Tab-separated table of C-alpha atoms in Angstrom:
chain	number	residue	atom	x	y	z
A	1	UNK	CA	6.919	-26.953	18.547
A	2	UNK	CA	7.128	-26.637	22.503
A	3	UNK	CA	7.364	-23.672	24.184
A	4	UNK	CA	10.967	-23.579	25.061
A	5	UNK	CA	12.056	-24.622	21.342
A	6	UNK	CA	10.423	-21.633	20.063
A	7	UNK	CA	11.616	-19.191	22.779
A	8	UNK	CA	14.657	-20.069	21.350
A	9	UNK	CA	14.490	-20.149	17.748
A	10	UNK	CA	12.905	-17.144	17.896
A	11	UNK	CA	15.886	-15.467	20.140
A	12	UNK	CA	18.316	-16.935	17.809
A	13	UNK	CA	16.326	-14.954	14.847
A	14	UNK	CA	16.483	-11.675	16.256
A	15	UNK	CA	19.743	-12.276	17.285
A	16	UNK	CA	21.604	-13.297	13.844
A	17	UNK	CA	19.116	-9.936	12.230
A	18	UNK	CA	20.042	-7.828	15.101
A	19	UNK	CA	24.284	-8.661	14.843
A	20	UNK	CA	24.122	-8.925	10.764
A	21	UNK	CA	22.401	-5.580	10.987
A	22	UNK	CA	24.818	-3.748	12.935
A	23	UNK	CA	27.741	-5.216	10.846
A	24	UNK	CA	26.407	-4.388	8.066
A	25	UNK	CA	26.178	-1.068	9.075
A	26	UNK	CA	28.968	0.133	10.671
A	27	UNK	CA	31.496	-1.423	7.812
A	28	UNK	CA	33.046	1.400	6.422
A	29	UNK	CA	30.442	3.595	7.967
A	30	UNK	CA	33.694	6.048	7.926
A	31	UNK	CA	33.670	6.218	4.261
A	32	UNK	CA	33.564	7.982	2.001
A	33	UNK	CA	35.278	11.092	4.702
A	34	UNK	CA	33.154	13.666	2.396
A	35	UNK	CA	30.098	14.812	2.100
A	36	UNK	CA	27.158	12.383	0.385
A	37	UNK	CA	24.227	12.923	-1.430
A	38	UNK	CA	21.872	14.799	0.583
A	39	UNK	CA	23.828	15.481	3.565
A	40	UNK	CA	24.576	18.813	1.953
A	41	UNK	CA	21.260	19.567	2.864
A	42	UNK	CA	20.550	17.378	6.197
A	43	UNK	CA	24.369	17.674	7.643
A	44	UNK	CA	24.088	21.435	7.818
A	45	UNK	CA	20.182	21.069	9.157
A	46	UNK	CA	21.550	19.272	12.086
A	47	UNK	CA	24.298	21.579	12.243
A	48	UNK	CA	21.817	24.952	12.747
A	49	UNK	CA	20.266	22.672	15.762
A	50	UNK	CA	23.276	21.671	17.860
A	51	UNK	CA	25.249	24.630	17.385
A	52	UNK	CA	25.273	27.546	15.102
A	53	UNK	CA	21.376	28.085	15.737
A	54	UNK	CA	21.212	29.488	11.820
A	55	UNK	CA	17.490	29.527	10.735
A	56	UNK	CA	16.793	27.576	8.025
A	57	UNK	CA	13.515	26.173	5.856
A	58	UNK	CA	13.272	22.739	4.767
A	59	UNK	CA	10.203	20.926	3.231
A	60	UNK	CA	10.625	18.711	5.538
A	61	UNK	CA	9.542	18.870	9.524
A	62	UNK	CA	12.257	18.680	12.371
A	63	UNK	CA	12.122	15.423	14.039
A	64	UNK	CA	14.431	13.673	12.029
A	65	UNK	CA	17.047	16.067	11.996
A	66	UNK	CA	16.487	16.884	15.427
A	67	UNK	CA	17.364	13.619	16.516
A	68	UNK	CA	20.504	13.769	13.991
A	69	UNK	CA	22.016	16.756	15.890
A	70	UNK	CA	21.164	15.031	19.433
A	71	UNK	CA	23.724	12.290	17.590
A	72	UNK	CA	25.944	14.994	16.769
A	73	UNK	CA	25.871	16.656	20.299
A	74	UNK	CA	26.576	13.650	22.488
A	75	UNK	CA	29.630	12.525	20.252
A	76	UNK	CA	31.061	16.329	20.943
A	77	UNK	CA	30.582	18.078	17.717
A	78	UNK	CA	31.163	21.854	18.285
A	79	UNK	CA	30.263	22.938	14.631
A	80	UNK	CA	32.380	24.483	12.150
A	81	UNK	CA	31.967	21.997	9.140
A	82	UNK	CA	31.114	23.086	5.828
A	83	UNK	CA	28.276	21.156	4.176
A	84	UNK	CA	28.467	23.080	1.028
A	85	UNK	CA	28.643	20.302	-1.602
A	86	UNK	CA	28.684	16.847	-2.863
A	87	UNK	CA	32.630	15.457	-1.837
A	88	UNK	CA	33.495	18.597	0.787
A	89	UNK	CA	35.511	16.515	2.918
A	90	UNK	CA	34.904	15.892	6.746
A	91	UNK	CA	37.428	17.401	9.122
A	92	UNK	CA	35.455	18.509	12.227
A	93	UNK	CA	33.845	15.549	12.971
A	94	UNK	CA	34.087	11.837	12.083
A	95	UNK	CA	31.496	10.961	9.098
A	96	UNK	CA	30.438	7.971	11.599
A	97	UNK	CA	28.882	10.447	13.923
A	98	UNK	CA	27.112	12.206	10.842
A	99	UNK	CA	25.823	9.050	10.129
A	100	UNK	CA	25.212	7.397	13.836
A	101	UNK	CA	21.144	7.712	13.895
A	102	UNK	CA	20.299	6.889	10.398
A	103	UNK	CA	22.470	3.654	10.669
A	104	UNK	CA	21.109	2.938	14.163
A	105	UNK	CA	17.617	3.156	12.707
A	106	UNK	CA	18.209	1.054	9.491
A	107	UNK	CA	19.780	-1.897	12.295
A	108	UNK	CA	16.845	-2.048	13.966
A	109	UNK	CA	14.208	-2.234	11.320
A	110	UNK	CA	14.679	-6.000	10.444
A	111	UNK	CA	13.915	-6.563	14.017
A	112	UNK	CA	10.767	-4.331	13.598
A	113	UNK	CA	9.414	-6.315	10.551
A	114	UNK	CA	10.251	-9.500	12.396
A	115	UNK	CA	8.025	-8.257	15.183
A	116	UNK	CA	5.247	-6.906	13.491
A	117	UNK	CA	4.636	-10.452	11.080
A	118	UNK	CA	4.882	-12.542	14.489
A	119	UNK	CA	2.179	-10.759	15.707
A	120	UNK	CA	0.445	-10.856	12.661
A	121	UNK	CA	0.628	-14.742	13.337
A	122	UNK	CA	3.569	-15.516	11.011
A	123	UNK	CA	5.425	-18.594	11.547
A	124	UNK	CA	8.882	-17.892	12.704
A	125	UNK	CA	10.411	-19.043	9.625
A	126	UNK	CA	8.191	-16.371	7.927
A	127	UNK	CA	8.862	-13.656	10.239
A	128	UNK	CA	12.784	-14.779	9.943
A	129	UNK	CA	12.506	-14.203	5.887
A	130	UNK	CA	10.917	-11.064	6.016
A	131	UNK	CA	13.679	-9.517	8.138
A	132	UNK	CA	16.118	-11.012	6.175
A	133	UNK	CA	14.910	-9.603	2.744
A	134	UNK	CA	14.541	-6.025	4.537
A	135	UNK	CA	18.505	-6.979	6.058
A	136	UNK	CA	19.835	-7.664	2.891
A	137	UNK	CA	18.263	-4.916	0.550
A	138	UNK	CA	20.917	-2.347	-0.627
A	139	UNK	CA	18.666	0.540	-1.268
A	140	UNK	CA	17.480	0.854	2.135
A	141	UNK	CA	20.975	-0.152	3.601
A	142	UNK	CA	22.644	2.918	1.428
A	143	UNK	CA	20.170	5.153	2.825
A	144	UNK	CA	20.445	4.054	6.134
A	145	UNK	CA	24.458	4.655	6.047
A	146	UNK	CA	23.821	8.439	5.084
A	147	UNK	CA	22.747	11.081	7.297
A	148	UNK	CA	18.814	10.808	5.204
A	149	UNK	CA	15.741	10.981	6.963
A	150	UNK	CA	13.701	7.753	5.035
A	151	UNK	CA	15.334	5.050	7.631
A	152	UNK	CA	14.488	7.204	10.902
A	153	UNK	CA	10.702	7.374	9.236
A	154	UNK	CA	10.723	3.957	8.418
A	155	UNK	CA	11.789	2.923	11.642
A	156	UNK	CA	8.964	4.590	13.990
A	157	UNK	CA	6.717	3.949	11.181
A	158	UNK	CA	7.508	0.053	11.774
A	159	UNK	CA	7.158	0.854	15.616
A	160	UNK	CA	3.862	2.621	15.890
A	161	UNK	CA	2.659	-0.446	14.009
A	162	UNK	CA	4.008	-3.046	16.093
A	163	UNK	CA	2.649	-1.226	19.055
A	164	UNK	CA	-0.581	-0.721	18.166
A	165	UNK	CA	-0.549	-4.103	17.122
A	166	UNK	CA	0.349	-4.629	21.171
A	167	UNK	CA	-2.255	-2.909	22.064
A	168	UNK	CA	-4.761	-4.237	20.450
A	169	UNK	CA	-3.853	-7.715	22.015
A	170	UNK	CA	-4.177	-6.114	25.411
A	171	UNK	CA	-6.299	-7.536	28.323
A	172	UNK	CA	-5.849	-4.701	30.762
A	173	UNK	CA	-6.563	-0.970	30.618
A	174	UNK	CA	-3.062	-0.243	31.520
A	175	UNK	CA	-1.301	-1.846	28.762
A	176	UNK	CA	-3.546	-0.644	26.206
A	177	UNK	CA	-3.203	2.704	27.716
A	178	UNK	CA	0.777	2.726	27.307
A	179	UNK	CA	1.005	0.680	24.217
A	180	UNK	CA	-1.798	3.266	22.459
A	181	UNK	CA	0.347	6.148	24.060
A	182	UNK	CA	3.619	4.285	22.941
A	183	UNK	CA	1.985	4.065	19.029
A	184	UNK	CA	0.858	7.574	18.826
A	185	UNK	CA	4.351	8.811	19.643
A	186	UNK	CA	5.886	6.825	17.460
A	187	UNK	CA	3.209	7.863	14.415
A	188	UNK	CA	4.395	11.382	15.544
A	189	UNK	CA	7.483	10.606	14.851
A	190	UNK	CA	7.189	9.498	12.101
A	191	UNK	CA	5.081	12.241	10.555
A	192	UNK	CA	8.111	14.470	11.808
A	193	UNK	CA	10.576	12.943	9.981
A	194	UNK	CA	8.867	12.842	6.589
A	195	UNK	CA	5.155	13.483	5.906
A	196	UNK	CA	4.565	10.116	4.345
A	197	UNK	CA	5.360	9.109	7.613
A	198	UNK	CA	1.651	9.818	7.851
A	199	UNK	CA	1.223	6.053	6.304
A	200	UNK	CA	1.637	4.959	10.127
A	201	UNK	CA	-0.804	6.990	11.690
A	202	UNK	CA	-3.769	5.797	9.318
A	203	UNK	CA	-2.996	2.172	9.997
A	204	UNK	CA	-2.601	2.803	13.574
A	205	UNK	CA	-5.743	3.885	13.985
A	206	UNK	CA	-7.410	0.747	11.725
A	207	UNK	CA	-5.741	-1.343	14.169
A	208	UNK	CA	-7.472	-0.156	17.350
A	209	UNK	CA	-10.373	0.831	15.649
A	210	UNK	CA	-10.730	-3.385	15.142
A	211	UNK	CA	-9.080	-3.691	18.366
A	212	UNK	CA	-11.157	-7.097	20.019
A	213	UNK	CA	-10.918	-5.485	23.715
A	214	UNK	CA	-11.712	-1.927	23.921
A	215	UNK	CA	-10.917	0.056	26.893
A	216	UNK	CA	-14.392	-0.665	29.566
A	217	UNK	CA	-16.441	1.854	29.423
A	218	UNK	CA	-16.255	3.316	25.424
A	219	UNK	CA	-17.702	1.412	22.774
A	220	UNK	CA	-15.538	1.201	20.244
A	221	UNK	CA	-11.748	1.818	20.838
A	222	UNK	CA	-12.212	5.280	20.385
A	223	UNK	CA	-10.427	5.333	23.307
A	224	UNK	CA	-7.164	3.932	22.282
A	225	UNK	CA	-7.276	6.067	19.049
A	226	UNK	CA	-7.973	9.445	20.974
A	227	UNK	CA	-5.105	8.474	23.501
A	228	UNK	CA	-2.701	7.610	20.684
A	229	UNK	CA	-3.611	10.623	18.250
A	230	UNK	CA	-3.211	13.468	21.673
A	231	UNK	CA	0.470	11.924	22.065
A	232	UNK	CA	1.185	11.539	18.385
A	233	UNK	CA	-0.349	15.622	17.903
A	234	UNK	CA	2.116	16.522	21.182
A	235	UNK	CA	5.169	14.919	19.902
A	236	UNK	CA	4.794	16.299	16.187
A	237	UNK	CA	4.215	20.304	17.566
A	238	UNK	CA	7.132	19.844	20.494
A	239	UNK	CA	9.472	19.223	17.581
A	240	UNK	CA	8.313	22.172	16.128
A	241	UNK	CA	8.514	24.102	19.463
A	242	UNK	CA	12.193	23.132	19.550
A	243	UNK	CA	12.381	24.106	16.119
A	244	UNK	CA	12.084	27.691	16.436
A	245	UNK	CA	13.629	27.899	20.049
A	246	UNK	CA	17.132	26.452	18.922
A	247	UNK	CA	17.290	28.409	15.745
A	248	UNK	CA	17.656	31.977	16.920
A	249	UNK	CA	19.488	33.518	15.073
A	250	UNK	CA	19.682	34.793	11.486
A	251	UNK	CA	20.291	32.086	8.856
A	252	UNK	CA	19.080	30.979	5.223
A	253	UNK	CA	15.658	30.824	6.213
A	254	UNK	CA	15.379	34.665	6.705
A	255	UNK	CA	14.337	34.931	3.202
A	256	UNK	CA	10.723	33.229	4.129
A	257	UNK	CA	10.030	35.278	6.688
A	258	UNK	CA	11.959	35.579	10.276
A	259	UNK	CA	9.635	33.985	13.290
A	260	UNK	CA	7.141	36.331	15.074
A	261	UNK	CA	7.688	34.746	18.108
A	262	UNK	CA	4.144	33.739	18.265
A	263	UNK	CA	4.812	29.676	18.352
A	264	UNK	CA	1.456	28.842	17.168
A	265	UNK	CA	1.352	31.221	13.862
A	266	UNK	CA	4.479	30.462	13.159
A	267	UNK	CA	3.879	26.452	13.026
A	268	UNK	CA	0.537	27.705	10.935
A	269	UNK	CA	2.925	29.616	8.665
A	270	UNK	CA	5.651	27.364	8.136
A	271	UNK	CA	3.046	24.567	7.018
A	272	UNK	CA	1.477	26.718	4.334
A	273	UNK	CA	5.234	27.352	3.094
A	274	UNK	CA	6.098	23.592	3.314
A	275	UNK	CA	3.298	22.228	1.171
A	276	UNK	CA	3.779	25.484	-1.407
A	277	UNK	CA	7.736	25.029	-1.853
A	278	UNK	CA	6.563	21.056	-2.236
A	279	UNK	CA	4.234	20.727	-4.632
A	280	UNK	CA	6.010	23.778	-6.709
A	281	UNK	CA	9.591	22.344	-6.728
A	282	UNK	CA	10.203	22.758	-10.572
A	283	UNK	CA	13.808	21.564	-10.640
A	284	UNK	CA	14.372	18.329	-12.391
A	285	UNK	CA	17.353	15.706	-11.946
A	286	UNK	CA	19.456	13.498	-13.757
A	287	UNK	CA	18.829	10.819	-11.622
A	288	UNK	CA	15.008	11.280	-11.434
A	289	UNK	CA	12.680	8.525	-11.853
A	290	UNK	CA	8.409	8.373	-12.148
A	291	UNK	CA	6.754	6.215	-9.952
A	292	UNK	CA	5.529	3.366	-12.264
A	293	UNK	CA	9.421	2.038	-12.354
A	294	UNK	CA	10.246	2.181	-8.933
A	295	UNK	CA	9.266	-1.184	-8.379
A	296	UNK	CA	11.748	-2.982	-10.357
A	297	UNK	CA	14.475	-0.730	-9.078
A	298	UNK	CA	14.815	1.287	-12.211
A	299	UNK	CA	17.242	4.439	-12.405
A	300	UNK	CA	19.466	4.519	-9.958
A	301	UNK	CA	20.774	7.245	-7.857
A	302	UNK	CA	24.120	8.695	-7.641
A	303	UNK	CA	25.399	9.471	-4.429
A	304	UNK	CA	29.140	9.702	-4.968
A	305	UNK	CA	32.342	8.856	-7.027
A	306	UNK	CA	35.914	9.141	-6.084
A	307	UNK	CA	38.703	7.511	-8.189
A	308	UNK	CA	37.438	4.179	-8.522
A	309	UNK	CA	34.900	3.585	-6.056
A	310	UNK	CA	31.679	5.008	-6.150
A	311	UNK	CA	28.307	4.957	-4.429
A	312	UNK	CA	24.466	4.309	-6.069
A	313	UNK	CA	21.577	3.791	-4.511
A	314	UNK	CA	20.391	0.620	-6.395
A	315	UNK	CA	17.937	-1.940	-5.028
A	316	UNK	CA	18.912	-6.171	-4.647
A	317	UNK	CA	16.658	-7.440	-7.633
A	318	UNK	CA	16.100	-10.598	-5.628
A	319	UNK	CA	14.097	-8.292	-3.180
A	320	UNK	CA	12.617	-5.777	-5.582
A	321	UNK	CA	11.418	-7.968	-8.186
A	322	UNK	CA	9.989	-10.391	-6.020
A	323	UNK	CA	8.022	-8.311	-3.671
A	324	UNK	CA	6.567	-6.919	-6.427
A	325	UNK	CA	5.415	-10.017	-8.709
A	326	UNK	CA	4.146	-11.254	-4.870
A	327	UNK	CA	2.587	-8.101	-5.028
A	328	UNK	CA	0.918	-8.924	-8.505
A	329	UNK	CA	-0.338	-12.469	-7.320
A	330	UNK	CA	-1.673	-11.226	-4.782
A	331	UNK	CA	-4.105	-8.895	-6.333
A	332	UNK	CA	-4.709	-11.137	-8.822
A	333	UNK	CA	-5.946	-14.001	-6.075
A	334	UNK	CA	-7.854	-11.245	-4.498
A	335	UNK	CA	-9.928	-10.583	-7.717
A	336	UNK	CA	-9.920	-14.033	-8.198
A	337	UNK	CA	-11.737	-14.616	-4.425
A	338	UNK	CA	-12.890	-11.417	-3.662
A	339	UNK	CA	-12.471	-9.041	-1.657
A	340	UNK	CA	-14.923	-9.899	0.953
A	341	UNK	CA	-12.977	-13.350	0.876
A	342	UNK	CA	-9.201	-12.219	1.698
A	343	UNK	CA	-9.583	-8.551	3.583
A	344	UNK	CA	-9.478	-10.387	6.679
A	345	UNK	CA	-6.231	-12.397	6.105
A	346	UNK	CA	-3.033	-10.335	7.527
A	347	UNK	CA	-1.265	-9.877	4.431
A	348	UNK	CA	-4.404	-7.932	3.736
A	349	UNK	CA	-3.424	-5.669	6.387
A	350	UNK	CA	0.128	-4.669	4.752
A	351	UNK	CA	-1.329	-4.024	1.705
A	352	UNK	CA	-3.042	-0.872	2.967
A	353	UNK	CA	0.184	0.923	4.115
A	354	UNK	CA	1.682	-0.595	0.782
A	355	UNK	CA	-0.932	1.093	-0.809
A	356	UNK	CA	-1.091	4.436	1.054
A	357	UNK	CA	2.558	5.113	0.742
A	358	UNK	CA	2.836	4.392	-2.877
A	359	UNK	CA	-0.077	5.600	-4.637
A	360	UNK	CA	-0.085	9.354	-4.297
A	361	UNK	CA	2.566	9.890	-5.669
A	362	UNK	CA	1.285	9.294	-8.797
A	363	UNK	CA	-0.165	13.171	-8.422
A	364	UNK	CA	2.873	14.698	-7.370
A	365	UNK	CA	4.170	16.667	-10.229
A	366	UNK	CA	7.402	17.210	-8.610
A	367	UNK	CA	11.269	15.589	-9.563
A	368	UNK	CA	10.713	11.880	-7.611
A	369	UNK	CA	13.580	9.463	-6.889
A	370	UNK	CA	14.159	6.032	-6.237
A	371	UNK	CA	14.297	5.786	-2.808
A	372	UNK	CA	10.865	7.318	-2.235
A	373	UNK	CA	9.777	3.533	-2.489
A	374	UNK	CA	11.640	2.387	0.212
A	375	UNK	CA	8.944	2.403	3.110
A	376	UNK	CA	6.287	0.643	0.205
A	377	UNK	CA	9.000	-2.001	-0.714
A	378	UNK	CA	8.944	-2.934	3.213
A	379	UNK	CA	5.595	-3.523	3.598
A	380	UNK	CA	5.443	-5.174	0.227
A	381	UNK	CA	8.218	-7.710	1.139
A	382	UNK	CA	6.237	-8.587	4.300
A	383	UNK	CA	2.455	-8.669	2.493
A	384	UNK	CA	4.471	-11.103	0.349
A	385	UNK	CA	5.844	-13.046	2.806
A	386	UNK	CA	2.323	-13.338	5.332
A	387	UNK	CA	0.839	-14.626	2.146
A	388	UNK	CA	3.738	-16.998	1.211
A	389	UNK	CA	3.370	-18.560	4.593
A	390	UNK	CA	-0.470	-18.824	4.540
A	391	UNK	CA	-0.311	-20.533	1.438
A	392	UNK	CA	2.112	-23.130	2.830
A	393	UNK	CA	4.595	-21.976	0.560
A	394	UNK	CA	7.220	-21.480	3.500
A	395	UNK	CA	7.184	-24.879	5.393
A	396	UNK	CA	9.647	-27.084	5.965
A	397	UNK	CA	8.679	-29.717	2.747
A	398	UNK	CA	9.275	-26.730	0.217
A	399	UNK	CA	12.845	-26.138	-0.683
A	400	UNK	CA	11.368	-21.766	-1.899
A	401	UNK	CA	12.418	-21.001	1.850
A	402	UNK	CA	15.889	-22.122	1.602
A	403	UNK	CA	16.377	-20.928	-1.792
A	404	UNK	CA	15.117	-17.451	-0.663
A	405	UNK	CA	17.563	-17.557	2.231
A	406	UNK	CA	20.509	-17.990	-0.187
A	407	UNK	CA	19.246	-15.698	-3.395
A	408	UNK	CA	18.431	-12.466	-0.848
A	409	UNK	CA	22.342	-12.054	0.062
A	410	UNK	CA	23.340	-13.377	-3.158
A	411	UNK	CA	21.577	-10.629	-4.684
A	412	UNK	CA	22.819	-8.326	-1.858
A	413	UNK	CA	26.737	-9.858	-2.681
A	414	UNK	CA	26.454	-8.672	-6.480
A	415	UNK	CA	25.219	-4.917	-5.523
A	416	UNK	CA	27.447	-4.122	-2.308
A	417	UNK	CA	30.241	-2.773	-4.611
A	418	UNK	CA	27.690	0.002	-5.259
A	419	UNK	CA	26.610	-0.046	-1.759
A	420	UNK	CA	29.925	0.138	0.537
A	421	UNK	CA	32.056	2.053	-2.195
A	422	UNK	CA	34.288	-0.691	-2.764
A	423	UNK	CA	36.993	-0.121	-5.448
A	424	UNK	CA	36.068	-1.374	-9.054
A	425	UNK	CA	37.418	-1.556	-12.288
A	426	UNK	CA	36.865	1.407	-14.624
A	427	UNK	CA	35.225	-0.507	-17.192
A	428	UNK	CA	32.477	-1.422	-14.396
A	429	UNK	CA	32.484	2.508	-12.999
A	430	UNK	CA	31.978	3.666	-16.611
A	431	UNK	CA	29.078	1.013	-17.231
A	432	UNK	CA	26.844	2.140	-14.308
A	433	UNK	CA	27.738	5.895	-15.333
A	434	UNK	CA	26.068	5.389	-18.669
A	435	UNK	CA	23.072	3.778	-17.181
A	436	UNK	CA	21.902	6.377	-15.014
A	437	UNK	CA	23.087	8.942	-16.669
């Protein structure tokens, strides 16, 4: 294809995932006007930060909510609302704002996953499909319409990834210099919004460690991984930094202990009381699921009901199901060839965040839901389609591409009820009551 031709398919790509993404995101990002799911717990979070200062603990680290109550501030949110519980309605703020970041993450990662298969050497038909199944899944688009933190991890996840993958590619010391810089803060990020968010920082640093050009005058790319790790280690303790400096005054927290005042113990301190209230979380759910069934999608969550809409976080089956038998045939070629025969090819290379992401949590003894799958499913769905289009199974004499690019929003289509909150019939409300419940 010349040069110019794929300039332009390629701008036409991002384009239709960049405008479908927004859409789809900001349709009836107003609605419900109440409170959903777990912004209870994340709404008042970024509350404490922009305004009442109210010390709290989360298991969680700040970034993520940080960046929530930066949303917040700029729109002109004063404070005030109550976050109390599930269906509190929304009067001193629009829910859009609530929900500004998350959505604003969740419309950029298509373009993300598009990226980061084209530099993998996808074809742009490839590269197209994978941000199109990502676009069109209605797990991650649910979660990415609520104030959450899993889309905001995914997202600089996706983009330490890419960039790392930039600077690998680099020819001069100055690009790999900001591109490391530019992956590390990202991986920081990452790690700050969730600690699985950690996935990015261990592929990261297999990317430069294999980097082909390492910076003159070291080695290996130690280099690149040293610069990226110092601003991924910066960006992780500023958020903490700003953690304890904008919550000064007395709050829910107060029952783990008040801050010294001493910065550095108190990051120490607040870590050892993270992982503890983690790994002891006793509580169980209705709406709980084990790890083995995530990949078909299996029990959904319920994030709200009001007359006769309601809201579930339930994954397109087109997506789900076939990311994961991809998954399947996958391994199964690689025992077939061996492993010393495919752990150079690029989907290769998305099975190890796949991988890292999904498989401990097979010891965590906690209550697990659903959409703790969501950052594996994305690298699934593009290990699945890298190997798709190495195979050949994506060019233009198959008819699979076109029939994937119709059955992903078809799949999508039959969900989005669930998704959006459109209104139902009762018989249809009462169904999907009975099978999570």
């Amino acid at each position: 294809m010349p040069i110019c031709n794929a300039s332009a398919t390629k701008i036409w790509h991002l384009s239709a995932l960049l405008v479908v993404g927004i859409g789809i995101h900001a349709v009836r990002l107003n609605q419900p006007t109440a409170v959903i799911f777990d912004e209870v717990h994340f709404g008042s979070f970024a509350d404490a930060y922009c305004c009442s200062g109210a010390y709290f603990f989360d298991v969680h680290p700040p970034h993520g909510k940080l960046l929530a109550a930066v949303g917040l501030k700029l729109g002109g949110y004063a404070g005030g609302q109550d976050f109390a519980t599930i269906g509190t309605q929304i009067y001193e703020l629009q829910p859009w704002l609530l929900r500004l970041v998350p959505a604003l993450a969740g419309s950029l990662i298509p373009i993300l996953v598009f990226a980061i298969l084209h530099q993998l050497g996808a074809s742009a038909r490839a590269a197209f499909l994978g941000g199109w199944a990502v676009l069109f899944d209605n797990a991650l688009l649910l979660q990415t319409r609520v104030l959450a933190l899993d889309g905001i991890m995914i997202f600089f996840m996706l983009a330490a990834i890419s960039l790392a993958l930039l600077a690998a590619r680099q020819g001069r010391l100055r690009g790999q210099l900001l591109a490391s810089i530019g992956a590390g803060v990202c991986a920081g990020m990452a790690f700050g919004a969730k600690f699985t968010g950690l996935t990015s920082a261990a592929v990261v640093v297999l990317i430069l460690w294999f980097a082909p050009r390492p910076i003159p005058g070291i080695g290996r790319p130690l280099g690149m991984i040293l610069i990226a790790g110092l601003a991924g280690i910066v960006v992780y303790l500023g958020g903490w930094v700003l953690h304890f400096i904008l919550l000064d005054q007395p709050g829910p927290g107060d029952i783990w202990g008040r801050p010294s005042g001493v910065i550095w113990r108190d990051i120490l301190k607040i870590h050892q009381q993270m992982f503890s209230a983690n790994y002891g979380l006793g509580a169980t759910h209705s709406n709980g699921s084990p790890w083995w069934a995530w990949p078909f999608s299996w029990r959904p969550i319920y994030y709200y009901a009001q007359d006769n809409t309601a809201l579930y976080l339930v994954g397109n089956p087109v997506v789900w199901w076939g990311s994961t038998l991809g998954i399947l045939a996958i391994l199964v070629q690689v025992l077939r060839q061996g492993l010393a025969n495919t752990h150079r090819e690029p989907y290769a290379l998305m099975l190890i965040p796949f991988a890292i992401s999904y498989l401990p949590y097979m010891l965590i003894p906690r209550v697990l839901f659903l959409y703790h799958y969501l950052p594996s499913l994305v690298f699934a769905v593009m290990a699945v389609v890298l190997w798709l289009d190495r195979s050949g199974r994506l060019t233009e004499e198959t008819r699979a591409y076109t029939w994937l690019l119709v059955l992903i929003p078809t799949g999508f289509l039959l969900i989005s009820p669930f998704t959006f909150g459109f209104p139902l019939p009762e018989a249809v409300l009462t169904w999907m009551r009975d099978l999570v419940h």
